[in-house]
CSV table of C-alpha atoms and ligand atoms in Angstrom, one decimal:
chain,number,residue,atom,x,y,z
X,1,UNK,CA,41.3,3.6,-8.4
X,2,UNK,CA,42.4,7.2,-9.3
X,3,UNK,CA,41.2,10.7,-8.5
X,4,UNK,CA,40.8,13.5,-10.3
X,5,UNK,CA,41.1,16.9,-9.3
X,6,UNK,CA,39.7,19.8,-9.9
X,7,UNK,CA,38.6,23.3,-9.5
X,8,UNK,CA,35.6,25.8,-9.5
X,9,UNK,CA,34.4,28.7,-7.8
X,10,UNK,CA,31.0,27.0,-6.9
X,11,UNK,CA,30.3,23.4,-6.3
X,12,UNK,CA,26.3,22.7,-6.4
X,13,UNK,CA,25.4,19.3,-5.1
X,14,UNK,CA,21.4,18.5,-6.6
X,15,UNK,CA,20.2,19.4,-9.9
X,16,UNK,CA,16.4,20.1,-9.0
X,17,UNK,CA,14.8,23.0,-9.4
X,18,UNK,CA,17.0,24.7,-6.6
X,19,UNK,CA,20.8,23.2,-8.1
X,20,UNK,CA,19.8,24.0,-11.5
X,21,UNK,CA,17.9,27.4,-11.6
X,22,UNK,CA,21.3,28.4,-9.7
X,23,UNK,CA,23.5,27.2,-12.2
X,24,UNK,CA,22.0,28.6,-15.0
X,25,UNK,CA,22.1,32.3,-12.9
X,26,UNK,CA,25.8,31.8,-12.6
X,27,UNK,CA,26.8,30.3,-15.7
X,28,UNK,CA,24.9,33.8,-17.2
X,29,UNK,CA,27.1,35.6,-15.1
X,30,UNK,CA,30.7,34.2,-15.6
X,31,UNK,CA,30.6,32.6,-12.5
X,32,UNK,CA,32.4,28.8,-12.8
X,33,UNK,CA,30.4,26.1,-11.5
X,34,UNK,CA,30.1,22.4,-11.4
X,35,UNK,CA,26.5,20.7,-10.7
X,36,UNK,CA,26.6,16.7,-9.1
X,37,UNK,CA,23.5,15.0,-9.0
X,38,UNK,CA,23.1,11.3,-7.7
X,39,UNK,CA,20.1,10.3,-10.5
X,40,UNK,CA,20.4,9.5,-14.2
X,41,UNK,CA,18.9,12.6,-16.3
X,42,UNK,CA,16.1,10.3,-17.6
X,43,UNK,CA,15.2,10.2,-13.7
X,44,UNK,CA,15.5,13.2,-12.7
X,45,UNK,CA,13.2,14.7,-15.7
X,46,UNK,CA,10.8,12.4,-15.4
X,47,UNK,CA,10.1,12.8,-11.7
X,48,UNK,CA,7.1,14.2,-11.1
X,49,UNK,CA,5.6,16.9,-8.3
X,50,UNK,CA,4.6,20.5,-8.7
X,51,UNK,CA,2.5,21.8,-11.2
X,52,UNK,CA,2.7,25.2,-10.9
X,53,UNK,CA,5.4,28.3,-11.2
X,54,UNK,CA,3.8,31.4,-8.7
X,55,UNK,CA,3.8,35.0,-10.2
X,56,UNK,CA,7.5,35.4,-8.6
X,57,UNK,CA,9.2,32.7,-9.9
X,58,UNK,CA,7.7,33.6,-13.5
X,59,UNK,CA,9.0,37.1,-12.9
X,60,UNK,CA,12.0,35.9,-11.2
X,61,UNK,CA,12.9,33.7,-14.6
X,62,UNK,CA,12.1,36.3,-17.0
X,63,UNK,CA,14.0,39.0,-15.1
X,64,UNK,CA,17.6,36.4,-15.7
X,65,UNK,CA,16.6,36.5,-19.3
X,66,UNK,CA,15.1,33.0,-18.6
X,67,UNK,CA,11.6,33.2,-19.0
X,68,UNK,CA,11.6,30.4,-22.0
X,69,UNK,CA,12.2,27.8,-19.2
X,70,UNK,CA,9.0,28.5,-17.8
X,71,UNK,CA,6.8,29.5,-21.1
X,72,UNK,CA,7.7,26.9,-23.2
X,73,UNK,CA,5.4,23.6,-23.3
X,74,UNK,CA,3.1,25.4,-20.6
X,75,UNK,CA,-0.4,24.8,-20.6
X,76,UNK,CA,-3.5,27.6,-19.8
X,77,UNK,CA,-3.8,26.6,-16.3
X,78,UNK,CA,-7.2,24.9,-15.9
X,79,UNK,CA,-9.6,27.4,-13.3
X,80,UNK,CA,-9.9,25.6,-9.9
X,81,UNK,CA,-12.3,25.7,-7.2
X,82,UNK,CA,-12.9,24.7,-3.6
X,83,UNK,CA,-15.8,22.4,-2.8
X,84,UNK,CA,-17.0,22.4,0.4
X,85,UNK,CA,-19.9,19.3,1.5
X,86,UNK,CA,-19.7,18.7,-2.2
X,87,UNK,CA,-20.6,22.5,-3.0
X,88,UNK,CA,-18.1,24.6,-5.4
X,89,UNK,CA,-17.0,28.1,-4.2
X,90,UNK,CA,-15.2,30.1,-6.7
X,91,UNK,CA,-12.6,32.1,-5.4
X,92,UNK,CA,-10.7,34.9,-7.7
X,93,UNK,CA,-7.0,35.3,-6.0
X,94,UNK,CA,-6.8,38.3,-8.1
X,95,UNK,CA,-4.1,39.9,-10.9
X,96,UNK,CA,-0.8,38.9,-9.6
X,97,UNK,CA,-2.2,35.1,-9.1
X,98,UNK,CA,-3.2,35.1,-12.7
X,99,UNK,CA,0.5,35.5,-13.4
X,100,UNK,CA,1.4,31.7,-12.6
X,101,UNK,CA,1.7,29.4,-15.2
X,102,UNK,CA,1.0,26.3,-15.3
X,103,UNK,CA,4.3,24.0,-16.0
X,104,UNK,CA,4.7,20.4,-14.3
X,105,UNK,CA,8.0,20.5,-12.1
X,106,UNK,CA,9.2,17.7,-14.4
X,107,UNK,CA,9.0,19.9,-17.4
X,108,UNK,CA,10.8,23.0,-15.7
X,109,UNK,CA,13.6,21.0,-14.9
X,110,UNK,CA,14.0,19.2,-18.3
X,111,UNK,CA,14.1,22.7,-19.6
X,112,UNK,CA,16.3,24.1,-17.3
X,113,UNK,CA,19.1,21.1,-17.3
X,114,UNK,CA,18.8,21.8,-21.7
X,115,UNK,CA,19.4,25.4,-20.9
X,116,UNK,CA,22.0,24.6,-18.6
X,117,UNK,CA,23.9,22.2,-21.0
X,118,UNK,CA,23.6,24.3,-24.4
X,119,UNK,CA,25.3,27.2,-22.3
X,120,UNK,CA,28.5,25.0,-21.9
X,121,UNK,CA,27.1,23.7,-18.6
X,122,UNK,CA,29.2,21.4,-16.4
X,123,UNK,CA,26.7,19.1,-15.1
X,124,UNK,CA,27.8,15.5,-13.9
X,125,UNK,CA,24.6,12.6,-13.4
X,126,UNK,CA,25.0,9.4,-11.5
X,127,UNK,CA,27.7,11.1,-9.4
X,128,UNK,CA,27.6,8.6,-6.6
X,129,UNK,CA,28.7,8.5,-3.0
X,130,UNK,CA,29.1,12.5,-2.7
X,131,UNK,CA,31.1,13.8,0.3
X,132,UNK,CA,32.2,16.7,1.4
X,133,UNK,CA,35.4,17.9,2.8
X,134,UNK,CA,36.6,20.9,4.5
X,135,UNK,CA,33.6,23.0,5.1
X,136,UNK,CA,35.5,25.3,7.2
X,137,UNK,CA,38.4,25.8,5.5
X,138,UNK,CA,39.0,28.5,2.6
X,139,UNK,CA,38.6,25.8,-0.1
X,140,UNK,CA,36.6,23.1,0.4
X,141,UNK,CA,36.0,19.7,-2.0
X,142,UNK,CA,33.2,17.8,-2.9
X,143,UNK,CA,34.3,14.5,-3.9
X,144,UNK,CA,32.5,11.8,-6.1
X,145,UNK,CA,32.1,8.3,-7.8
X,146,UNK,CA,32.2,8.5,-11.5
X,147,UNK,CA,30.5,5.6,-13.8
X,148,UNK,CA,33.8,4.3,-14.3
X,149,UNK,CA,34.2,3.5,-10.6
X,150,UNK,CA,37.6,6.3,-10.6
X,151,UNK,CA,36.9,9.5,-8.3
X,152,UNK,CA,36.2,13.1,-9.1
X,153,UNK,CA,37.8,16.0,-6.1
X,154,UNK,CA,36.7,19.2,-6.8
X,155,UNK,CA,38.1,22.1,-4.8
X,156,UNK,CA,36.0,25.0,-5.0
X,157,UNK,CA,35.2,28.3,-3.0
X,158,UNK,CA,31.2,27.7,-1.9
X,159,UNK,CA,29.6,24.9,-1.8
X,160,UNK,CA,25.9,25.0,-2.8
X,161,UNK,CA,23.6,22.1,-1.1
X,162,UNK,CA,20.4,21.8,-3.4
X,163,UNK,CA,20.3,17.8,-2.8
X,164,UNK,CA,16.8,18.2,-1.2
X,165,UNK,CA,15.5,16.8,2.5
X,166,UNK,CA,17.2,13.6,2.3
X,167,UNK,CA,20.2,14.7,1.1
X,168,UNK,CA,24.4,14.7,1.6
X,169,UNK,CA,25.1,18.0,2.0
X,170,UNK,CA,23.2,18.8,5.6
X,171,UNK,CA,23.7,15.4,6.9
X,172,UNK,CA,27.8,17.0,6.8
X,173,UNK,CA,27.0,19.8,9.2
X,174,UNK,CA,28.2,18.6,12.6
X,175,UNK,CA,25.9,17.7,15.1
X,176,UNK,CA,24.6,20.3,16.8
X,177,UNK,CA,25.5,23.2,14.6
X,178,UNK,CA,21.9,23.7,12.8
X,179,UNK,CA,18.9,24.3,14.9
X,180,UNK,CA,16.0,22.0,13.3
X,181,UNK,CA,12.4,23.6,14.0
X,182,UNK,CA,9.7,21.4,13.2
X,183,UNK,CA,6.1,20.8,13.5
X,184,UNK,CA,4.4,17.7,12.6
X,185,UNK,CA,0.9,16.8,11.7
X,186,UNK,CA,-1.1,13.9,12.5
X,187,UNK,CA,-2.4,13.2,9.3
X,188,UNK,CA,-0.8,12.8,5.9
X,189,UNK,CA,-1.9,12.7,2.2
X,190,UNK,CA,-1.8,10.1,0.3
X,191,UNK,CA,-0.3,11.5,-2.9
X,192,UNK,CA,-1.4,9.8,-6.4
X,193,UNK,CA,-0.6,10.4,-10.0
X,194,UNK,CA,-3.2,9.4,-12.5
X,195,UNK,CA,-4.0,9.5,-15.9
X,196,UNK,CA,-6.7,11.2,-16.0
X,197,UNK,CA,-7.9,15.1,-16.7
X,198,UNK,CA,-8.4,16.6,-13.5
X,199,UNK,CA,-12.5,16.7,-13.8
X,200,UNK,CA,-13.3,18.1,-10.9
X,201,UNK,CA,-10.0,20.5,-10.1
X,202,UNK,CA,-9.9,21.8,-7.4
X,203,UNK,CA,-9.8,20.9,-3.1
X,204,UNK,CA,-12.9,19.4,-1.3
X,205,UNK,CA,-13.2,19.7,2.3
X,206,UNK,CA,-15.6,17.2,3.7
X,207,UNK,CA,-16.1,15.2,7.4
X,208,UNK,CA,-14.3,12.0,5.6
X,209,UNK,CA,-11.2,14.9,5.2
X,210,UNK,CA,-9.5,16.4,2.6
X,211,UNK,CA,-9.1,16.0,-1.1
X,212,UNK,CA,-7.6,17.7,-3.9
X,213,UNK,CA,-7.6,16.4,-7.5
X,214,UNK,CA,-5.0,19.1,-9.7
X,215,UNK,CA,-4.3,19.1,-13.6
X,216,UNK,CA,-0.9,17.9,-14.3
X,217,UNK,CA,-1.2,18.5,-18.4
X,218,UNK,CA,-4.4,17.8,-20.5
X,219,UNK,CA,-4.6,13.9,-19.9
X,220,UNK,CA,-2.9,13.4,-16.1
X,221,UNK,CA,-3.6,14.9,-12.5
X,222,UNK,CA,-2.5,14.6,-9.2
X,223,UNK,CA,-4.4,13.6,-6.5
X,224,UNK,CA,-4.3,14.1,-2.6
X,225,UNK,CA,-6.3,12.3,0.1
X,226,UNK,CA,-5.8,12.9,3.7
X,227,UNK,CA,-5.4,10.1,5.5
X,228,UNK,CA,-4.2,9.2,9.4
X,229,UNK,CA,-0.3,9.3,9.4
X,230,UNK,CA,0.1,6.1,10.5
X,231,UNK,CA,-1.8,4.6,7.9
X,232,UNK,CA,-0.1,2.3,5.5
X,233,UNK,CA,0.0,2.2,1.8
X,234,UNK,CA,-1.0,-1.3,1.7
X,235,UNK,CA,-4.9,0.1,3.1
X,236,UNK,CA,-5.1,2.2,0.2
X,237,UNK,CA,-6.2,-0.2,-3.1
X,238,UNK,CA,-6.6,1.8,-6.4
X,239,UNK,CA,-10.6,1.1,-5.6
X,240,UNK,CA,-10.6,3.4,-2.6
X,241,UNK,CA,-8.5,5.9,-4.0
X,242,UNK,CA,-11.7,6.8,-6.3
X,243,UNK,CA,-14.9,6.0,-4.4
X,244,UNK,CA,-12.7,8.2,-1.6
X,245,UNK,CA,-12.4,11.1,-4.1
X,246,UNK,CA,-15.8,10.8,-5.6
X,247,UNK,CA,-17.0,10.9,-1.8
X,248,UNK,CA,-15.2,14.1,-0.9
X,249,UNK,CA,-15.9,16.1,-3.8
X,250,UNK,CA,-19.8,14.8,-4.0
X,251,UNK,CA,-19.3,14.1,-7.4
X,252,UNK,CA,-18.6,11.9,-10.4
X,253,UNK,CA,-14.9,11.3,-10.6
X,254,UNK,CA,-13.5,9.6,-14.5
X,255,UNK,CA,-11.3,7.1,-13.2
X,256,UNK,CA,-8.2,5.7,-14.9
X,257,UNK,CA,-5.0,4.3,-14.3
X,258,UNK,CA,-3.0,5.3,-11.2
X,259,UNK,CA,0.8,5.2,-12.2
X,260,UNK,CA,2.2,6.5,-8.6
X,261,UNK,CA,0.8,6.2,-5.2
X,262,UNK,CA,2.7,7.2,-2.2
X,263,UNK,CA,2.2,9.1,1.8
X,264,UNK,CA,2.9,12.2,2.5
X,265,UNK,CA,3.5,13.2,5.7
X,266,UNK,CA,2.5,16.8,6.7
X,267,UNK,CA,5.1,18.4,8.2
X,268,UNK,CA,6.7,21.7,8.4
X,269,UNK,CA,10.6,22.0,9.1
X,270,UNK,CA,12.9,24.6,9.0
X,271,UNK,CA,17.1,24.7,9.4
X,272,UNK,CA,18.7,27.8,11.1
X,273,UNK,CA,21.3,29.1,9.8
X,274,UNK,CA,21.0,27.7,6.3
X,275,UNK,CA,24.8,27.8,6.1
X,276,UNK,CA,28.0,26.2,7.7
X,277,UNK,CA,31.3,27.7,6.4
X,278,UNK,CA,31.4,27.9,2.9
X,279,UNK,CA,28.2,25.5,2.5
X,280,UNK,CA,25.0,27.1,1.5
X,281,UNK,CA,22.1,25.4,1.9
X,282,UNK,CA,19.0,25.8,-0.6
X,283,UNK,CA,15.4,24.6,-1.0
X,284,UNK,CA,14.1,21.1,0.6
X,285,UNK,CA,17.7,21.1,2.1
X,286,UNK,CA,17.2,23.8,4.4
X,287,UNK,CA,13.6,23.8,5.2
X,288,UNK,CA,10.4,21.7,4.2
X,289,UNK,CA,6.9,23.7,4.0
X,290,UNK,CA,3.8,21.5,4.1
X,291,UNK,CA,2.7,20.5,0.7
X,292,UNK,CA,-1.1,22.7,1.6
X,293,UNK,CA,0.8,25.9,0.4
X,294,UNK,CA,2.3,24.5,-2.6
X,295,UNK,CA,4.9,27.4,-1.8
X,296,UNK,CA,7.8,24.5,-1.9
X,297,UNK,CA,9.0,25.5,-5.6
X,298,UNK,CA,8.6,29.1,-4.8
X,299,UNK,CA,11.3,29.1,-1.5
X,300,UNK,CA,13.6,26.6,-3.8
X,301,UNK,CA,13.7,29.5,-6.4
X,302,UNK,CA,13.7,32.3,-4.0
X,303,UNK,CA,17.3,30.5,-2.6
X,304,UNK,CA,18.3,30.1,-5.6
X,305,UNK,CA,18.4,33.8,-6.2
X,306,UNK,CA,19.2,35.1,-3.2
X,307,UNK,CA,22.1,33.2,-3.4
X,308,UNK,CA,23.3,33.6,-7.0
X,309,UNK,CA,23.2,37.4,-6.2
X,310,UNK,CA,25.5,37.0,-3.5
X,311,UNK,CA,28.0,35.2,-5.0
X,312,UNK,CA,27.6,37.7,-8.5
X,313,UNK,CA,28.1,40.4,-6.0
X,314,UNK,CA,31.5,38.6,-4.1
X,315,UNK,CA,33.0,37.7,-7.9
X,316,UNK,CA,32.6,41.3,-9.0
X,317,UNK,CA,33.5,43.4,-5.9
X,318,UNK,CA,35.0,41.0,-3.9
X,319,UNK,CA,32.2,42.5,-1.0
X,320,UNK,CA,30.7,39.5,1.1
X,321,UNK,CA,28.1,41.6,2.4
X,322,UNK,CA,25.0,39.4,1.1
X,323,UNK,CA,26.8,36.0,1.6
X,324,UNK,CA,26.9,36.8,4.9
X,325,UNK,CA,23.4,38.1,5.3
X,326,UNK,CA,22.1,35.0,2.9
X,327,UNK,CA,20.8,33.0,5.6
X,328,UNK,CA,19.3,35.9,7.6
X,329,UNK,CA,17.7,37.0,4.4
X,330,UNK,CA,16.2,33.5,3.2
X,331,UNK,CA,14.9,32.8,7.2
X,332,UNK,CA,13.1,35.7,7.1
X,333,UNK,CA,11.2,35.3,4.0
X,334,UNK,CA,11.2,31.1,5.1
X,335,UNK,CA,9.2,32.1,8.0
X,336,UNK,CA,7.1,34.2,6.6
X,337,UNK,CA,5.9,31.3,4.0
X,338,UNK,CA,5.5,29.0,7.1
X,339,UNK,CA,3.1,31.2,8.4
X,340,UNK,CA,1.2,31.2,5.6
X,341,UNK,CA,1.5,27.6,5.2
X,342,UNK,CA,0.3,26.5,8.4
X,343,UNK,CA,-2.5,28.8,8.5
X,344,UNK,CA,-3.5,27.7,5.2
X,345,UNK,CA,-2.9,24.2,6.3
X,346,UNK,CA,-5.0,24.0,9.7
X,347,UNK,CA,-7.9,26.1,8.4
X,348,UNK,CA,-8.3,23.5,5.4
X,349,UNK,CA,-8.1,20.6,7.4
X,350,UNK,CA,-10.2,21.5,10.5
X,351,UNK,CA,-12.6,22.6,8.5
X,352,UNK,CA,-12.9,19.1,7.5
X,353,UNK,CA,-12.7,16.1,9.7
X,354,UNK,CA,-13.1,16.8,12.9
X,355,UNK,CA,-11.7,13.9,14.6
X,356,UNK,CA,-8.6,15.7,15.0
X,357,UNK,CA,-9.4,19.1,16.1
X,358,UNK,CA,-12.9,18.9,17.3
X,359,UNK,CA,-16.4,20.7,16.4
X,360,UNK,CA,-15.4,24.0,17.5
X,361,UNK,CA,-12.0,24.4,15.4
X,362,UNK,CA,-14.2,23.1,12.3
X,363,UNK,CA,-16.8,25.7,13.2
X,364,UNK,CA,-14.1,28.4,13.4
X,365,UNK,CA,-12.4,26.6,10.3
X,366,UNK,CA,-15.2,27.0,8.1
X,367,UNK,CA,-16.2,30.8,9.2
X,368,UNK,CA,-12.7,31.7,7.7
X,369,UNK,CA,-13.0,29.9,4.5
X,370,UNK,CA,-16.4,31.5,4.5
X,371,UNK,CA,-14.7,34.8,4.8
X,372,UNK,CA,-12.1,34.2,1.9
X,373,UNK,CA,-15.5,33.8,-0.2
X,374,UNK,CA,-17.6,36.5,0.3
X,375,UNK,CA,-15.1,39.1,1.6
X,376,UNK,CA,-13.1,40.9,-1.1
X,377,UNK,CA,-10.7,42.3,1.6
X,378,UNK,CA,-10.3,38.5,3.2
X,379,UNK,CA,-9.3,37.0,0.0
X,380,UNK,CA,-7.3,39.9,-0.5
X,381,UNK,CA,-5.3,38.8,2.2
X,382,UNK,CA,-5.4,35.5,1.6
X,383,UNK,CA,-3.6,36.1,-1.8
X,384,UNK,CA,-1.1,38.6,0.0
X,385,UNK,CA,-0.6,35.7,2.6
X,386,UNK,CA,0.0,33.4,-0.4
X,387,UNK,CA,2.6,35.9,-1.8
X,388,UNK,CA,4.4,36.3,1.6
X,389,UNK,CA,4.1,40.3,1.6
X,390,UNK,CA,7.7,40.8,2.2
B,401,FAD,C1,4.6,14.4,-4.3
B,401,FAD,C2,5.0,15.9,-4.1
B,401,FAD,C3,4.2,16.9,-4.6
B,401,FAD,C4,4.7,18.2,-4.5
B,401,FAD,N1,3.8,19.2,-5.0
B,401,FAD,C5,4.3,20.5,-4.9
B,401,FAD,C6,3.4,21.6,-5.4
B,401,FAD,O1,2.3,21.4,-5.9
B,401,FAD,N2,3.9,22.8,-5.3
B,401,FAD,C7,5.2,23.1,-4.8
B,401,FAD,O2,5.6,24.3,-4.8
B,401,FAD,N3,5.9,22.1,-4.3
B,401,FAD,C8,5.5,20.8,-4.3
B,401,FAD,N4,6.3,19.9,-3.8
B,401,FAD,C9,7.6,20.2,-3.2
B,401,FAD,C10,8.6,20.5,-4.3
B,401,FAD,O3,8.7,19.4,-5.2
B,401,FAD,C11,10.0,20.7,-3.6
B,401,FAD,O4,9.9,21.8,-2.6
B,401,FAD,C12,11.1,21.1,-4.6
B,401,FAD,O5,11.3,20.0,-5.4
B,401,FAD,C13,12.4,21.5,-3.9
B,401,FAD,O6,13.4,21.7,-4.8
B,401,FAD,P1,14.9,21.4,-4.4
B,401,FAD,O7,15.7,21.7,-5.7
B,401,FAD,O8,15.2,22.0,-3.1
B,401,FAD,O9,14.9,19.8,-4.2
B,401,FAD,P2,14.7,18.6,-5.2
B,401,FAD,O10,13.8,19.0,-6.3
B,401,FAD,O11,14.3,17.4,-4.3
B,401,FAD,O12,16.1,18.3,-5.8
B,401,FAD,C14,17.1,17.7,-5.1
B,401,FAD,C15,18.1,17.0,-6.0
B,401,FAD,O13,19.2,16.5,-5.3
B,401,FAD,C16,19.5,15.2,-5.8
B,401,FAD,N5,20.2,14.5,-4.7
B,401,FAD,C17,19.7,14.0,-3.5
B,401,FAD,N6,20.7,13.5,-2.8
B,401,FAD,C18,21.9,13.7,-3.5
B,401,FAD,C19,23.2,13.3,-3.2
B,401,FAD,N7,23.6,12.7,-2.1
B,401,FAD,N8,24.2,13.7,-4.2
B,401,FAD,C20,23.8,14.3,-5.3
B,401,FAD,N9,22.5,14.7,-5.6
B,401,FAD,C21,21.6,14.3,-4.7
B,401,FAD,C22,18.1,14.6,-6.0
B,401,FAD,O14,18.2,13.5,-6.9
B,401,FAD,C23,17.4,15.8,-6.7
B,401,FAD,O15,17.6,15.8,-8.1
B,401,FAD,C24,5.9,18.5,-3.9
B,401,FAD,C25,6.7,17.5,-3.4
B,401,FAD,C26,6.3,16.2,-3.5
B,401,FAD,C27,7.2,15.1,-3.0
């Protein structure tokens, strides 16, 4: 079958929130580049995970004269709690918190891939078996199936890997070239979607472990269990999934029909450098941050405009200064989100069940929580925590 070439200044290989935030920054800018993603579009914008856009990425968006992508179709955010033994503690994360808005990942992408294509947009769907070629070299290609079984080469200058954990574009680095940093948890969550309005909202700590029930619009929510990691799907009948929420939150839960059920595992991983040559790596690709912090859209979009800066900044002066500090820069701020995220995630689980941790780390668990609720300056740093103050 034939190949066609081509050429571009930036391949970027994933349209998720990372791929396609950064090719709507460069496509402002002048900068050519070409976005592959393996998934239909009717996939990909239907695929549902976060819910919510932090302060930063709303400012972030509406700083590239994008804010639309973000304040279109978003619902008030509905006020959530914690619930602790079936008790609810307010909590008031202050100003900047109050920023976020509430739009389902699904949503952001839709609007960012119709952004995307009404600004003349090259973006190529069911792009299958992506490789990648000459990472080393002064103009590498990324190379892909098209529909009509013929093959696309395109030769660019960077090469932007947004294809999330399980993705191409690391799986190219040679072995041993990345240092993988990881810490992994013995429990997971078992992650449902449900058409229901999230009644209670919030996250319940209790002995039988965590649970979190979160709005995902006016008529669905996602819910979260924690559950051993080992345990299978097959243990968890749509049954449980209730009487196990209404347990931990100590309360009536409406029940409805569950449209996506899988595990979770908690982990935390992290990929140093997040570059190879003239490969970039963004988001999920480079690091994973454990789904407690919900910070997983914030270090995708912080990438994203680290990067975009650089390459603006290479295409206009020809300086290379921040392409060659982009990995030191994003690790930096990474690390500081994992710190959060695993403080945020041990304290919420050891207060909880203690089968894991013991008695003592619950005890110690809880006194912080109870902090965050009556101390102004503890929840004060909480938030700051949650922000990364960096
Ligand atoms: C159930 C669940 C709930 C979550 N909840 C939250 C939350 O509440 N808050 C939060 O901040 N984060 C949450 N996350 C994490 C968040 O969704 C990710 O951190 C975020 O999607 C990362 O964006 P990304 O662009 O790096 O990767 P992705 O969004 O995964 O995008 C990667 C893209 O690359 C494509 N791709 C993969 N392989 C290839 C290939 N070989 N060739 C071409 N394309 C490819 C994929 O199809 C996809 O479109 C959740 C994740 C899950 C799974």
């Amino acid at each position: 079958m034939a190949e066609t070439r081509e050429n571009t200044t930036v391949v970027i290989v994933g349209a998720g929130v990372a791929g396609l935030t950064l090719g709507n920054f460069l496509l402002r800018n002048g900068i050519d580049c070409v976005i592959v993603e393996r998934r239909s579009r009717a996939y990909v914008e239907k695929r549902q995970r976060a819910g919510t856009i932090d302060a930063r990425g709303v400012r972030m968006f509406r700083e590239w004269g994008l804010g639309a992508v973000v304040e279109q179709d978003a619902s008030p955010d509905i006020e959530s709690g914690f619930w602790i033994d079936g008790v609810r503690h307010p909590m008031d994360l202050g100003e900047d918190a109050r920023e976020s808005i509430f739009c389902p990942q699904q949503v952001l992408v839709r609007n960012l891939t119709d952004t995307f294509l009404q600004g003349g947009g090259d973006l190529r769907f069911e792009a299958a078996d992506v490789t990648l070629e000459g990472l080393r070299g002064e103009r590498p290609t990324v190379r892909h199936r098209q529909a009509d079984g013929s093959t696309l080469a395109v030769s660019c200058d960077f090469i932007a890997g947004c294809d999330g954990y399980r993705g191409v574009t690391r799986a190219s680095v040679p072995a041993g070239a990345l240092t993988r940093y990881s810490q992994e948890y013995r429990y997971s969550w078992l992650s449902v979607l449900a058409e229901v309005p999230a009644n209670p909202s919030g996250m319940a700590i209790h002995s039988r472990g965590l649970a979190g029930m979160l709005p995902r619009g006016a008529h669905a929510s996602r819910i979260y269990l924690q559950c051993p990691a080992d345990e299978p799907l097959e243990q968890w009948p749509d049954e449980r999934v209730w009487s196990e929420l209404e347990a931990r939150f100590a309360t009536t839960v409406p029940t409805g029909p569950i449209v996506d059920k899988q595990l979770v595992p908690l982990r935390c991983v992290v990929h140093d450098p997040m570059s190879h040559g003239k490969l970039y790596l963004l988001g999920d690709a480079a690091h994973i941050v454990s789904p407690m912090s919900a910070k997983g859209i914030h270090l995708a979009l912080h990438d994203a405009e680290v990067f975009a800066r650089a390459v603006i900044e290479q295409a206009r002066t020809g300086d290379t200064g921040l392409l060659d500090s982009y990995s030191e820069t994003c690790l930096r701020h990474v690390w500081n989100y994992q710190a959060y995220a695993a403080w945020i995630t041990e304290v919420m689980h050891n207060a909880g069940d203690a089968s894991y941790e013991g008695e003592f780390r619950k005890r110690i668990a809880r006194a912080e929580l109870e902090r965050q609720f009556t101390s102004p300056a503890a929840s004060r740093l909480f938030f700051e925590l949650s922000e990364g103050v960096n």
